[in-house]
C-alpha positions as protocol buffer text, in pm:
chain_id: "A"
residue {
  index: 1
  type: LEU
  ca { x: -3349 y: 13677 z: 13346 }
}
residue {
  index: 2
  type: GLN
  ca { x: -3106 y: 13513 z: 13574 }
}
residue {
  index: 3
  type: ALA
  ca { x: -3179 y: 13341 z: 13905 }
}
residue {
  index: 4
  type: VAL
  ca { x: -2959 y: 13457 z: 14190 }
}
residue {
  index: 5
  type: ALA
  ca { x: -2914 y: 13335 z: 14545 }
}
residue {
  index: 6
  type: GLY
  ca { x: -3200 y: 13459 z: 14764 }
}
residue {
  index: 7
  type: GLY
  ca { x: -3472 y: 13386 z: 14508 }
}
residue {
  index: 8
  type: ARG
  ca { x: -3468 y: 13720 z: 14318 }
}
residue {
  index: 9
  type: ALA
  ca { x: -3460 y: 13742 z: 13946 }
}
residue {
  index: 10
  type: GLU
  ca { x: -3218 y: 13989 z: 13788 }
}
residue {
  index: 11
  type: LEU
  ca { x: -3138 y: 14085 z: 13433 }
}
residue {
  index: 12
  type: ALA
  ca { x: -2823 y: 13919 z: 13315 }
}
residue {
  index: 13
  type: PRO
  ca { x: -2566 y: 14149 z: 13159 }
}
residue {
  index: 14
  type: ALA
  ca { x: -2605 y: 14149 z: 12783 }
}
residue {
  index: 15
  type: ALA
  ca { x: -2331 y: 13971 z: 12597 }
}
residue {
  index: 16
  type: VAL
  ca { x: -2135 y: 14223 z: 12392 }
}
residue {
  index: 17
  type: PRO
  ca { x: -2079 y: 14091 z: 12042 }
}
residue {
  index: 18
  type: ARG
  ca { x: -1714 y: 14093 z: 11941 }
}
residue {
  index: 19
  type: ALA
  ca { x: -1580 y: 14153 z: 11599 }
}
residue {
  index: 20
  type: PRO
  ca { x: -1439 y: 13829 z: 11464 }
}
residue {
  index: 21
  type: GLU
  ca { x: -1064 y: 13817 z: 11505 }
}
residue {
  index: 22
  type: PRO
  ca { x: -870 y: 13772 z: 11186 }
}
residue {
  index: 23
  type: GLU
  ca { x: -748 y: 13420 z: 11146 }
}
residue {
  index: 24
  type: ALA
  ca { x: -378 y: 13398 z: 11224 }
}
residue {
  index: 25
  type: VAL
  ca { x: -185 y: 13315 z: 10912 }
}
residue {
  index: 26
  type: GLY
  ca { x: 175 y: 13206 z: 10925 }
}
residue {
  index: 27
  type: PHE
  ca { x: 370 y: 13255 z: 10607 }
}
residue {
  index: 28
  type: ALA
  ca { x: 618 y: 12967 z: 10614 }
}
residue {
  index: 29
  type: ARG
  ca { x: 850 y: 13124 z: 10357 }
}
residue {
  index: 30
  type: PHE
  ca { x: 936 y: 13478 z: 10249 }
}
residue {
  index: 31
  type: GLU
  ca { x: 779 y: 13397 z: 9911 }
}
residue {
  index: 32
  type: ASP
  ca { x: 451 y: 13318 z: 10092 }
}
residue {
  index: 33
  type: ALA
  ca { x: 457 y: 13663 z: 10254 }
}
residue {
  index: 34
  type: LEU
  ca { x: 514 y: 13820 z: 9911 }
}
residue {
  index: 35
  type: ALA
  ca { x: 225 y: 13619 z: 9767 }
}
residue {
  index: 36
  type: ALA
  ca { x: 1 y: 13743 z: 10050 }
}
residue {
  index: 37
  type: LEU
  ca { x: 95 y: 14104 z: 9965 }
}
residue {
  index: 38
  type: ALA
  ca { x: -1 y: 14039 z: 9603 }
}
residue {
  index: 39
  type: GLU
  ca { x: -325 y: 13864 z: 9701 }
}
residue {
  index: 40
  type: HIS
  ca { x: -428 y: 14159 z: 9919 }
}
residue {
  index: 41
  type: ARG
  ca { x: -337 y: 14402 z: 9640 }
}
residue {
  index: 42
  type: GLU
  ca { x: -58 y: 14571 z: 9831 }
}
residue {
  index: 43
  type: LEU
  ca { x: 120 y: 14613 z: 9498 }
}
residue {
  index: 44
  type: ARG
  ca { x: 319 y: 14930 z: 9571 }
}
residue {
  index: 45
  type: LEU
  ca { x: 457 y: 14777 z: 9891 }
}
residue {
  index: 46
  type: LEU
  ca { x: 523 y: 14447 z: 9711 }
}
residue {
  index: 47
  type: ASP
  ca { x: 720 y: 14630 z: 9441 }
}
residue {
  index: 48
  type: GLN
  ca { x: 928 y: 14812 z: 9704 }
}
residue {
  index: 49
  type: VAL
  ca { x: 992 y: 14487 z: 9895 }
}
residue {
  index: 50
  type: GLU
  ca { x: 1110 y: 14318 z: 9574 }
}
residue {
  index: 51
  type: GLN
  ca { x: 1328 y: 14616 z: 9474 }
}
residue {
  index: 52
  type: PHE
  ca { x: 1486 y: 14712 z: 9808 }
}
residue {
  index: 53
  type: ILE
  ca { x: 1490 y: 14423 z: 10057 }
}
residue {
  index: 54
  type: GLU
  ca { x: 1809 y: 14218 z: 10080 }
}
residue {
  index: 55
  type: LEU
  ca { x: 1682 y: 13941 z: 10307 }
}
residue {
  index: 56
  type: VAL
  ca { x: 1910 y: 13862 z: 10602 }
}
residue {
  index: 57
  type: ASP
  ca { x: 1679 y: 13638 z: 10806 }
}
residue {
  index: 58
  type: TYR
  ca { x: 1322 y: 13519 z: 10775 }
}
residue {
  index: 59
  type: ARG
  ca { x: 1105 y: 13331 z: 11022 }
}
residue {
  index: 60
  type: PRO
  ca { x: 725 y: 13339 z: 11033 }
}
residue {
  index: 61
  type: GLY
  ca { x: 645 y: 13656 z: 11224 }
}
residue {
  index: 62
  type: SER
  ca { x: 995 y: 13803 z: 11185 }
}
residue {
  index: 63
  type: ILE
  ca { x: 1191 y: 13957 z: 10898 }
}
residue {
  index: 64
  type: GLU
  ca { x: 1540 y: 14103 z: 10912 }
}
residue {
  index: 65
  type: PHE
  ca { x: 1672 y: 14277 z: 10603 }
}
residue {
  index: 66
  type: HIS
  ca { x: 1938 y: 14510 z: 10471 }
}
residue {
  index: 67
  type: PRO
  ca { x: 1787 y: 14796 z: 10271 }
}
residue {
  index: 68
  type: ALA
  ca { x: 1924 y: 14834 z: 9918 }
}
residue {
  index: 69
  type: ALA
  ca { x: 2018 y: 15181 z: 9796 }
}
residue {
  index: 70
  type: GLY
  ca { x: 1713 y: 15401 z: 9748 }
}
residue {
  index: 71
  type: ALA
  ca { x: 1487 y: 15211 z: 9990 }
}
residue {
  index: 72
  type: PRO
  ca { x: 1211 y: 15419 z: 10152 }
}
residue {
  index: 73
  type: ALA
  ca { x: 1292 y: 15503 z: 10514 }
}
residue {
  index: 74
  type: ASP
  ca { x: 959 y: 15365 z: 10640 }
}
residue {
  index: 75
  type: LEU
  ca { x: 970 y: 15037 z: 10446 }
}
residue {
  index: 76
  type: ALA
  ca { x: 1028 y: 14818 z: 10753 }
}
residue {
  index: 77
  type: TRP
  ca { x: 745 y: 14983 z: 10947 }
}
residue {
  index: 78
  type: ARG
  ca { x: 496 y: 14964 z: 10658 }
}
residue {
  index: 79
  type: LEU
  ca { x: 586 y: 14601 z: 10584 }
}
residue {
  index: 80
  type: GLY
  ca { x: 544 y: 14504 z: 10950 }
}
residue {
  index: 81
  type: GLN
  ca { x: 210 y: 14683 z: 10979 }
}
residue {
  index: 82
  type: THR
  ca { x: 74 y: 14536 z: 10658 }
}
residue {
  index: 83
  type: LEU
  ca { x: 181 y: 14177 z: 10733 }
}
residue {
  index: 84
  type: SER
  ca { x: 36 y: 14209 z: 11085 }
}
residue {
  index: 85
  type: ARG
  ca { x: -294 y: 14329 z: 10940 }
}
residue {
  index: 86
  type: ILE
  ca { x: -328 y: 14067 z: 10668 }
}
residue {
  index: 87
  type: GLY
  ca { x: -168 y: 13783 z: 10862 }
}
residue {
  index: 88
  type: GLY
  ca { x: -360 y: 13824 z: 11185 }
}
residue {
  index: 89
  type: GLN
  ca { x: -49 y: 13813 z: 11403 }
}
residue {
  index: 90
  type: ARG
  ca { x: 216 y: 14064 z: 11502 }
}
residue {
  index: 91
  type: TRP
  ca { x: 516 y: 14086 z: 11273 }
}
residue {
  index: 92
  type: SER
  ca { x: 858 y: 14214 z: 11366 }
}
residue {
  index: 93
  type: VAL
  ca { x: 1048 y: 14370 z: 11077 }
}
residue {
  index: 94
  type: ALA
  ca { x: 1400 y: 14491 z: 11151 }
}
residue {
  index: 95
  type: VAL
  ca { x: 1672 y: 14661 z: 10950 }
}
residue {
  index: 96
  type: SER
  ca { x: 2018 y: 14503 z: 10964 }
}
residue {
  index: 97
  type: ASP
  ca { x: 2365 y: 14639 z: 10898 }
}
residue {
  index: 98
  type: GLY
  ca { x: 2473 y: 14301 z: 10761 }
}
residue {
  index: 99
  type: ARG
  ca { x: 2433 y: 14231 z: 10393 }
}
residue {
  index: 100
  type: GLY
  ca { x: 2158 y: 13996 z: 10288 }
}
residue {
  index: 101
  type: ALA
  ca { x: 2066 y: 13792 z: 9984 }
}
residue {
  index: 102
  type: PRO
  ca { x: 2019 y: 13977 z: 9657 }
}
residue {
  index: 103
  type: THR
  ca { x: 1680 y: 14144 z: 9620 }
}
residue {
  index: 104
  type: VAL
  ca { x: 1400 y: 13955 z: 9447 }
}
residue {
  index: 105
  type: ALA
  ca { x: 1431 y: 14194 z: 9152 }
}
residue {
  index: 106
  type: ALA
  ca { x: 1808 y: 14129 z: 9128 }
}
residue {
  index: 107
  type: GLN
  ca { x: 1747 y: 13753 z: 9141 }
}
residue {
  index: 108
  type: ARG
  ca { x: 1495 y: 13782 z: 8856 }
}
residue {
  index: 109
  type: ARG
  ca { x: 1738 y: 13986 z: 8647 }
}
residue {
  index: 110
  type: ALA
  ca { x: 2013 y: 13729 z: 8707 }
}
residue {
  index: 111
  type: ALA
  ca { x: 1782 y: 13441 z: 8611 }
}
residue {
  index: 112
  type: ALA
  ca { x: 1676 y: 13622 z: 8292 }
}
residue {
  index: 113
  type: ALA
  ca { x: 2041 y: 13689 z: 8199 }
}
residue {
  index: 114
  type: ALA
  ca { x: 2131 y: 13322 z: 8259 }
}
residue {
  index: 115
  type: ALA
  ca { x: 1838 y: 13209 z: 8043 }
}
residue {
  index: 116
  type: LEU
  ca { x: 1945 y: 13448 z: 7768 }
}
residue {
  index: 117
  type: GLU
  ca { x: 2301 y: 13309 z: 7779 }
}
residue {
  index: 118
  type: ALA
  ca { x: 2172 y: 12952 z: 7764 }
}
residue {
  index: 119
  type: VAL
  ca { x: 1952 y: 13028 z: 7462 }
}
residue {
  index: 120
  type: ALA
  ca { x: 2230 y: 13218 z: 7284 }
}
residue {
  index: 121
  type: ALA
  ca { x: 2464 y: 12921 z: 7340 }
}
residue {
  index: 122
  type: HIS
  ca { x: 2227 y: 12681 z: 7161 }
}
residue {
  index: 123
  type: PRO
  ca { x: 2391 y: 12583 z: 6829 }
}
residue {
  index: 124
  type: LEU
  ca { x: 2094 y: 12678 z: 6610 }
}
residue {
  index: 125
  type: VAL
  ca { x: 2049 y: 13015 z: 6777 }
}
residue {
  index: 126
  type: ALA
  ca { x: 2423 y: 13084 z: 6763 }
}
residue {
  index: 127
  type: GLN
  ca { x: 2422 y: 13010 z: 6389 }
}
residue {
  index: 128
  type: ALA
  ca { x: 2123 y: 13237 z: 6334 }
}
residue {
  index: 129
  type: LEU
  ca { x: 2287 y: 13519 z: 6528 }
}
residue {
  index: 130
  type: GLU
  ca { x: 2605 y: 13470 z: 6325 }
}
residue {
  index: 131
  type: ALA
  ca { x: 2415 y: 13462 z: 5994 }
}
residue {
  index: 132
  type: PHE
  ca { x: 2231 y: 13785 z: 6074 }
}
residue {
  index: 133
  type: PRO
  ca { x: 2475 y: 14045 z: 6210 }
}
residue {
  index: 134
  type: GLY
  ca { x: 2304 y: 14285 z: 6446 }
}
residue {
  index: 135
  type: ALA
  ca { x: 2030 y: 14039 z: 6534 }
}
residue {
  index: 136
  type: GLU
  ca { x: 1950 y: 14005 z: 6901 }
}
residue {
  index: 137
  type: ILE
  ca { x: 1738 y: 13791 z: 7127 }
}
residue {
  index: 138
  type: ARG
  ca { x: 1463 y: 14012 z: 7266 }
}
residue {
  index: 139
  type: ALA
  ca { x: 1239 y: 13762 z: 7443 }
}
residue {
  index: 140
  type: ILE
  ca { x: 1240 y: 13402 z: 7550 }
}
residue {
  index: 141
  type: ARG
  ca { x: 904 y: 13230 z: 7554 }
}
residue {
  index: 142
  type: PRO
  ca { x: 884 y: 12870 z: 7671 }
}
residue {
  index: 143
  type: MET
  ca { x: 689 y: 12647 z: 7438 }
}
residue {
  index: 144
  type: THR
  ca { x: 421 y: 12451 z: 7620 }
}
residue {
  index: 145
  type: PRO
  ca { x: 173 y: 12208 z: 7464 }
}
residue {
  index: 146
  type: GLU
  ca { x: -104 y: 12470 z: 7501 }
}
residue {
  index: 147
  type: THR
  ca { x: 95 y: 12744 z: 7325 }
}
residue {
  index: 148
  type: ASP
  ca { x: 306 y: 12540 z: 7083 }
}
residue {
  index: 149
  type: PRO
  ca { x: 168 y: 12617 z: 6738 }
}
residue {
  index: 150
  type: ALA
  ca { x: 419 y: 12391 z: 6560 }
}
residue {
  index: 151
  type: PRO
  ca { x: 264 y: 12070 z: 6428 }
}
residue {
  index: 152
  type: GLN
  ca { x: 435 y: 11745 z: 6517 }
}
residue {
  index: 153
  type: ALA
  ca { x: 598 y: 11521 z: 6256 }
}
residue {
  index: 154
  type: GLY
  ca { x: 319 y: 11267 z: 6299 }
}
residue {
  index: 155
  type: ASP
  ca { x: 63 y: 11532 z: 6201 }
}
residue {
  index: 156
  type: TYR
  ca { x: 208 y: 11546 z: 5850 }
}
residue {
  index: 157
  type: LEU
  ca { x: 250 y: 11173 z: 5810 }
}
residue {
  index: 158
  type: ALA
  ca { x: -100 y: 11087 z: 5924 }
}
residue {
  index: 159
  type: ALA
  ca { x: -252 y: 11246 z: 5613 }
}
residue {
  index: 160
  type: LEU
  ca { x: -35 y: 11050 z: 5371 }
}
residue {
  index: 161
  type: PRO
  ca { x: -170 y: 10724 z: 5230 }
}
residue {
  index: 162
  type: GLU
  ca { x: 17 y: 10405 z: 5299 }
}
residue {
  index: 163
  type: GLU
  ca { x: 222 y: 10265 z: 5008 }
}
residue {
  index: 164
  type: ASP
  ca { x: -28 y: 9982 z: 4962 }
}
residue {
  index: 165
  type: ASP
  ca { x: -326 y: 10217 z: 4939 }
}
residue {
  index: 166
  type: GLU
  ca { x: -437 y: 10319 z: 4596 }
}
residue {
  index: 167
  type: ILE
  ca { x: -546 y: 10673 z: 4530 }
}
residue {
  index: 168
  type: GLU
  ca { x: -886 y: 10697 z: 4363 }
}
residue {
  index: 169
  type: ASP
  ca { x: -930 y: 10945 z: 4080 }
}
residue {
  index: 170
  type: ASP
  ca { x: -1243 y: 11085 z: 4243 }
}
residue {
  index: 171
  type: ASP
  ca { x: -1070 y: 11140 z: 4579 }
}
residue {
  index: 172
  type: PRO
  ca { x: -1176 y: 11487 z: 4707 }
}
residue {
  index: 173
  type: MET
  ca { x: -828 y: 11532 z: 4854 }
}
residue {
  index: 174
  type: LEU
  ca { x: -678 y: 11552 z: 4505 }
}
residue {
  index: 175
  type: VAL
  ca { x: -619 y: 11899 z: 4369 }
}
residue {
  index: 176
  type: ASP
  ca { x: -630 y: 11997 z: 4003 }
}
residue {
  index: 177
  type: HIS
  ca { x: -269 y: 12073 z: 3912 }
}
residue {
  index: 178
  type: THR
  ca { x: -331 y: 12201 z: 3560 }
}
residue {
  index: 179
  type: ASP
  ca { x: -174 y: 12531 z: 3459 }
}
residue {
  index: 180
  type: PRO
  ca { x: -438 y: 12803 z: 3498 }
}
residue {
  index: 181
  type: PHE
  ca { x: -257 y: 13024 z: 3247 }
}
residue {
  index: 182
  type: GLU
  ca { x: -250 y: 12765 z: 2973 }
}
residue {
  index: 183
  type: GLU
  ca { x: -479 y: 12852 z: 2686 }
}
residue {
  index: 184
  type: GLY
  ca { x: -696 y: 12577 z: 2593 }
}
């Protein structure tokens, strides 16, 4: 009930509940927009963006790109609609006649080729490739502490006794080195 001038009571209009508006998200960099596509599982669109968009200009809310050969005709429209939906703000995506930066896929291929050249130029790898004609580098895997199976030099030395230490005959670390094939 609502009190109105003149002393009458009237029913107040019911408040209509609104659907919550999506929170506006600004993607500061083009890479952030790509990450948002991945996070929202827009994987087909993400793949097409990485394969066919030569970025000319990027600002939050606006993308200008040159389409690489084979780009879908509706790529700009679909990208704009999807970013608007997941970002909570309107996106402008325009096609440009001017050439842009290489596509994300082309940049990845160039980085992989440069890494392959750097590894092949390493003296040990170059010697191995020379020693084994026809050998090729198929994959490069960075060695991190979590994935490095190679023991460190200190691991071997830690098990050795110091020169001053005497080895006891009943030491369980000793192994019987007698010839098992010797008749006796």
